[in-house]
Amino acid sequence: MNNQNRAASSGLNLELLKSSAFDVSPEPALVVSRDGALVAVNEAAEALFGQGLGLLTRGRFGAALPPGSALVSLLERALEEGVRVRERGVEISLFGHPSFEADGAAAPLGDGSVLLTLHVKGGALGGERTGAEQAGLRTIVGLGHMLAHEIKNPLAGIRGAAQLLKAGARAEDAPLAQLIVDETDRIRRLVDRMEAFSDDALPDCHPINIHQVLDRVKALAANGVADGLTLTDDYDPSLPPAYGDEDQLIQIFLNLVKNAAEAAHARGDGRGAITIHTAYRHGVKVRAAKGHVLRGAPLEVRIQDNGPGVPAHLRESLFQPFVSTKTHGAGLGLALVAKLVAGHGGLIDFESEPGRTTFRVLLPIASGEDTPA
């Protein structure tokens, strides 16, 4: 971004870095002056209300709020108490936008103005995304474009080295070398797609044996992130083929198993375990963003770990970009997983308590029309 470039050229100017953080925040954010004027909004707020800064700042922000609005009270409390205050379940009706519910946070900025941040509830699990999530995903897309060409060159070198290793490897080591080649090819395909990545891009779906996908994920995990853990499966052998994009399904479940492995390792007692379950759930329907019913999504995959669980304060926003349970995590993995699952016409949710966390993915199955002649 321009602010980031200026910050870099001036020795990481703190104010410019703060401005950049405001711009790219996935949560809608607005700055309101003491007299009720709207003086700044970020990209997520513009996306949420469907209007640019020029339109949003016409007139006073306070005048746009209905009498007795909880937002007015929130702003006043922040100024009076001089600290960040929060209010859950605030009904918001602004700028002619249909009313919606959100959690609000207001923080005084020291000059009489207040930073108002909105966390819009719901949507990510069922295929809809809020303005905040859309803005966050646009940030991911921009990052993907920037990194794509930097990844391809070393990737070609890794593939070439793996092929040389395979040629001189012992018979028992050859499958591991081939695994490196296969995964390098898959990453290259993912990078190619990332360059054209957009919310409207559809997965390349075909009938797929979901257990072959999961076995591939298990093999990768067992030789990497799940090393030292008990990794088991509980498959329903009667499942029909899934209807999906093989590369994207591998990406979905590899991300989920990786997260499960990190949680199981966090036990620190050498008893970490992950189980992958599959089952058929009759009658499951998933709605698209515009309310249209997609094909049924009865194929269930559950990734379960015995780690410490997801912290309670993160559970409502876990699938949003930049939300992470890890100290040094970027918080992009689950946001991308949710997007890919929604693109398949599927559903992702989770249940968590100390000692047991389960992520559940529901996917459509292939119909007779999907099966090649």
Coordinates of C-alpha atoms in Angstrom, one line a residue, residues 40-330:
A40 CA -12.3 8.6 8.3
V41 CA -13.4 5.0 7.4
N42 CA -11.4 2.0 6.3
E43 CA -11.9 -0.2 3.3
A44 CA -13.8 -2.8 5.3
A45 CA -16.4 -0.1 6.4
E46 CA -16.8 1.0 2.8
A47 CA -17.3 -2.6 1.7
L48 CA -19.9 -3.1 4.5
F49 CA -22.0 -0.1 3.7
G50 CA -21.4 -0.2 -0.1
Q51 CA -20.3 3.4 -0.2
G52 CA -17.0 5.3 -0.5
L53 CA -15.6 7.7 2.1
G54 CA -17.0 10.8 0.2
L55 CA -20.6 9.5 0.4
L56 CA -20.3 8.2 3.9
T57 CA -18.9 11.5 5.3
R58 CA -21.7 13.7 3.9
G59 CA -23.5 15.2 6.8
R60 CA -22.8 14.3 10.4
F61 CA -22.5 10.8 11.6
G62 CA -24.4 11.5 14.7
A63 CA -27.4 12.9 12.7
A64 CA -27.6 9.6 10.8
L65 CA -28.2 7.6 14.0
P66 CA -31.7 7.1 15.3
P67 CA -32.7 8.6 18.6
G68 CA -31.5 6.5 21.6
S69 CA -29.0 4.6 19.4
A70 CA -26.7 2.3 21.3
L71 CA -23.8 3.5 19.1
V72 CA -24.3 7.1 20.5
S73 CA -24.2 5.7 24.0
L74 CA -21.1 3.7 23.1
L75 CA -19.3 6.8 21.7
E76 CA -20.2 8.9 24.7
R77 CA -19.0 6.3 27.2
A78 CA -15.7 6.0 25.5
L79 CA -15.2 9.8 25.8
E80 CA -16.4 10.0 29.4
E81 CA -14.5 7.0 30.7
G82 CA -11.4 7.6 28.6
V83 CA -10.9 3.9 27.9
R84 CA -12.0 1.4 25.2
V85 CA -15.5 0.2 25.8
R86 CA -17.5 -2.6 24.1
E87 CA -21.2 -3.4 23.5
R88 CA -22.5 -6.7 22.2
G89 CA -25.5 -7.2 19.9
V90 CA -25.9 -3.6 18.8
E91 CA -28.6 -3.1 16.1
I92 CA -27.2 -0.8 13.4
S93 CA -29.1 1.1 10.8
L94 CA -27.0 3.6 8.8
F95 CA -26.7 5.3 5.4
G96 CA -29.9 3.6 4.1
H97 CA -28.3 0.2 4.7
P98 CA -30.6 -2.6 6.0
S99 CA -30.3 -2.9 9.7
F100 CA -28.0 -5.6 11.1
E101 CA -26.5 -6.7 14.4
A102 CA -22.9 -6.3 15.4
D103 CA -20.6 -6.1 18.4
G104 CA -19.2 -2.6 18.7
A105 CA -16.0 -1.2 20.3
A106 CA -15.2 2.4 20.8
A107 CA -11.8 3.8 21.8
P108 CA -10.9 7.4 22.5
L109 CA -8.0 8.7 20.3
G110 CA -6.9 11.5 22.6
D111 CA -8.0 14.4 20.4
G112 CA -11.7 14.2 21.2
S113 CA -12.3 11.8 18.4
V114 CA -13.3 8.1 18.8
L115 CA -12.3 5.0 16.8
L116 CA -15.5 2.9 16.3
T117 CA -14.9 -0.8 15.3
L118 CA -17.7 -3.2 14.3
H119 CA -17.7 -6.9 14.4
V120 CA -20.5 -8.2 12.2
K121 CA -21.8 -11.5 13.3
G122 CA -22.6 -14.6 11.3
G123 CA -22.2 -15.7 7.6
A124 CA -18.7 -17.3 7.3
L125 CA -19.8 -20.8 8.0
G126 CA -22.8 -20.9 5.7
G127 CA -21.3 -19.5 2.6
E128 CA -22.0 -15.7 3.2
R129 CA -19.2 -13.3 4.1
T130 CA -19.5 -10.0 5.8
G131 CA -17.9 -6.8 4.5
A132 CA -15.1 -7.2 7.0
E133 CA -14.3 -10.7 5.8
Q134 CA -14.5 -9.7 2.1
A135 CA -12.0 -6.9 2.8
G136 CA -9.7 -9.3 4.7
L137 CA -9.8 -11.8 1.8
R138 CA -8.9 -9.0 -0.7
T139 CA -5.8 -8.4 1.5
I140 CA -5.0 -12.2 1.2
V141 CA -5.5 -12.0 -2.6
G142 CA -3.1 -9.0 -2.9
L143 CA -0.5 -10.8 -0.9
G144 CA -0.9 -13.9 -3.1
H145 CA -0.3 -11.9 -6.2
M146 CA 2.8 -10.4 -4.7
L147 CA 4.3 -13.7 -3.6
A148 CA 3.4 -15.9 -6.5
H149 CA 6.4 -15.1 -8.7
E150 CA 8.7 -15.3 -5.7
I151 CA 7.6 -18.9 -5.0
K152 CA 7.8 -20.4 -8.4
N153 CA 11.6 -20.2 -8.9
P154 CA 12.6 -22.0 -5.7
L155 CA 9.8 -24.5 -6.2
A156 CA 11.3 -25.6 -9.6
G157 CA 14.6 -26.1 -7.8
I158 CA 13.0 -28.2 -5.1
R159 CA 11.2 -30.4 -7.7
G160 CA 14.4 -31.0 -9.6
A161 CA 16.3 -31.9 -6.5
A162 CA 13.6 -34.3 -5.5
Q163 CA 13.7 -36.0 -8.9
L164 CA 17.5 -36.5 -8.5
L165 CA 17.0 -37.9 -5.0
K166 CA 14.4 -40.3 -6.3
A167 CA 16.8 -41.6 -9.1
G168 CA 19.4 -42.5 -6.5
A169 CA 17.2 -43.4 -3.6
R170 CA 16.8 -46.9 -2.1
A171 CA 13.6 -48.6 -2.9
E172 CA 12.0 -47.9 0.5
D173 CA 12.9 -44.1 0.2
A174 CA 11.6 -43.7 -3.4
P175 CA 7.9 -43.1 -2.3
L176 CA 9.0 -40.2 -0.1
A177 CA 11.0 -38.6 -2.9
Q178 CA 7.9 -39.0 -5.2
L179 CA 5.8 -37.4 -2.5
I180 CA 8.0 -34.3 -2.7
V181 CA 7.6 -34.2 -6.4
D182 CA 3.9 -34.6 -6.2
E183 CA 3.5 -31.9 -3.6
T184 CA 5.7 -29.5 -5.5
D185 CA 3.5 -30.0 -8.5
R186 CA 0.4 -29.4 -6.4
I187 CA 1.9 -26.2 -4.9
R188 CA 2.8 -24.9 -8.3
R189 CA -0.8 -25.5 -9.4
L190 CA -2.1 -23.7 -6.4
V191 CA 0.3 -20.7 -7.0
D192 CA -1.0 -20.6 -10.6
R193 CA -4.5 -20.3 -9.4
M194 CA -3.6 -17.8 -6.7
E195 CA -2.6 -15.4 -9.4
A196 CA -6.1 -15.4 -10.7
F197 CA -7.7 -15.8 -7.3
S198 CA -11.0 -14.0 -6.8
D199 CA -14.2 -14.5 -4.8
D200 CA -16.0 -15.5 -8.0
A201 CA -13.6 -18.2 -9.0
L202 CA -15.2 -21.6 -8.9
P203 CA -13.4 -24.8 -8.0
D204 CA -12.7 -27.4 -10.7
C205 CA -15.0 -30.1 -9.4
H206 CA -15.1 -33.8 -10.3
P207 CA -16.2 -37.0 -8.5
I208 CA -13.5 -37.7 -6.0
N209 CA -12.9 -40.5 -3.5
I210 CA -12.6 -38.5 -0.3
H211 CA -10.7 -41.3 1.5
Q212 CA -7.9 -41.1 -1.1
V213 CA -7.7 -37.3 -0.4
L214 CA -7.6 -37.9 3.3
D215 CA -5.0 -40.7 3.0
R216 CA -2.8 -38.3 1.1
V217 CA -3.2 -35.7 3.8
K218 CA -2.4 -38.3 6.5
A219 CA 0.8 -39.3 4.7
L220 CA 1.9 -35.7 4.5
A221 CA 1.0 -35.0 8.1
A222 CA 2.6 -38.2 9.4
N223 CA 6.0 -37.3 7.9
G224 CA 5.7 -33.7 9.1
V225 CA 3.5 -31.8 11.5
A226 CA 1.9 -34.9 13.1
D227 CA 5.2 -36.7 13.7
G228 CA 5.2 -38.0 17.3
L229 CA 1.4 -38.0 17.5
T230 CA -1.2 -40.8 17.3
L231 CA -2.9 -40.3 13.9
T232 CA -5.8 -42.6 13.3
D233 CA -8.9 -42.7 11.0
D234 CA -12.4 -44.0 11.3
Y235 CA -13.8 -44.1 7.8
D236 CA -17.3 -45.1 6.5
P237 CA -16.4 -47.4 3.6
S238 CA -19.8 -47.0 2.0
L239 CA -19.5 -43.3 1.2
P240 CA -20.3 -42.2 -2.3
P241 CA -17.8 -40.0 -4.2
A242 CA -17.5 -36.4 -3.2
Y243 CA -17.9 -33.6 -5.8
G244 CA -14.9 -31.4 -5.4
D245 CA -11.6 -30.0 -6.5
E246 CA -8.9 -32.4 -5.4
D247 CA -6.2 -29.8 -4.9
Q248 CA -8.5 -27.6 -2.9
L249 CA -9.8 -30.5 -0.8
I250 CA -6.2 -31.5 0.0
Q251 CA -5.5 -27.9 1.0
I252 CA -8.6 -27.7 3.2
F253 CA -7.9 -30.9 5.1
L254 CA -4.1 -30.4 5.3
N255 CA -4.8 -27.0 7.0
L256 CA -7.2 -28.6 9.4
V257 CA -4.9 -31.5 10.3
K258 CA -2.0 -29.1 10.7
N259 CA -3.9 -27.0 13.2
A260 CA -5.1 -30.1 15.0
A261 CA -1.5 -31.4 15.2
E262 CA -0.2 -28.1 16.6
A263 CA -3.0 -28.2 19.2
A264 CA -2.2 -31.8 20.1
H265 CA 1.5 -31.1 20.4
A266 CA 0.6 -28.2 22.8
R267 CA -0.4 -30.9 25.4
G268 CA 3.3 -31.4 26.0
D269 CA 2.8 -34.8 27.5
G270 CA 3.5 -37.0 24.5
R271 CA -0.1 -38.2 24.4
G272 CA -1.4 -36.0 21.6
A273 CA -3.8 -37.6 19.2
I274 CA -5.7 -36.8 16.0
T275 CA -8.6 -38.8 14.5
I276 CA -10.1 -38.3 11.1
H277 CA -13.8 -39.5 10.8
T278 CA -16.0 -39.7 7.8
A279 CA -19.8 -40.3 7.7
Y280 CA -22.9 -39.8 5.7
R281 CA -25.5 -37.3 7.1
H282 CA -28.9 -37.5 5.4
G283 CA -30.9 -34.4 4.7
V284 CA -28.1 -31.7 5.0
K285 CA -28.8 -28.6 2.9
V286 CA -26.5 -25.6 2.6
R287 CA -27.7 -22.2 1.4
A288 CA -25.7 -20.0 -0.9
A289 CA -25.0 -16.3 -0.2
K290 CA -28.1 -15.2 -2.0
G291 CA -30.3 -17.7 -0.2
H292 CA -30.5 -20.2 -3.0
V293 CA -30.4 -23.9 -1.9
L294 CA -27.4 -25.7 -3.3
R295 CA -27.2 -29.4 -3.7
G296 CA -27.2 -31.5 -0.6
A297 CA -24.0 -31.7 1.4
P298 CA -24.3 -35.0 3.3
L299 CA -20.6 -36.1 3.2
E300 CA -19.1 -35.4 6.6
V301 CA -15.4 -35.2 7.5
R302 CA -14.4 -34.5 11.1
I303 CA -10.9 -33.7 12.3
Q304 CA -10.6 -34.2 16.0
D305 CA -7.7 -33.5 18.4
N306 CA -7.2 -33.8 22.1
G307 CA -5.4 -30.4 22.5
P308 CA -6.3 -27.6 24.9
G309 CA -9.2 -26.3 22.9
V310 CA -10.0 -23.0 21.1
P311 CA -10.0 -20.0 23.5
A312 CA -13.6 -18.9 24.2
H313 CA -12.9 -15.3 23.1
L314 CA -11.9 -16.4 19.6
R315 CA -14.7 -18.8 18.9
E316 CA -17.1 -16.4 17.2
S317 CA -14.5 -14.9 14.9
L318 CA -12.2 -17.9 14.3
F319 CA -12.9 -18.1 10.5
Q320 CA -12.2 -14.4 9.9
P321 CA -8.9 -13.3 8.5
F322 CA -6.1 -12.3 10.9
V323 CA -7.7 -14.2 13.8
S324 CA -5.3 -16.8 15.2
T325 CA -4.9 -18.9 18.4
K326 CA -1.1 -19.0 17.8
T327 CA 1.3 -16.4 19.3
H328 CA 3.0 -15.8 15.9
G329 CA 0.2 -17.0 13.6
A330 CA -1.0 -14.9 10.7

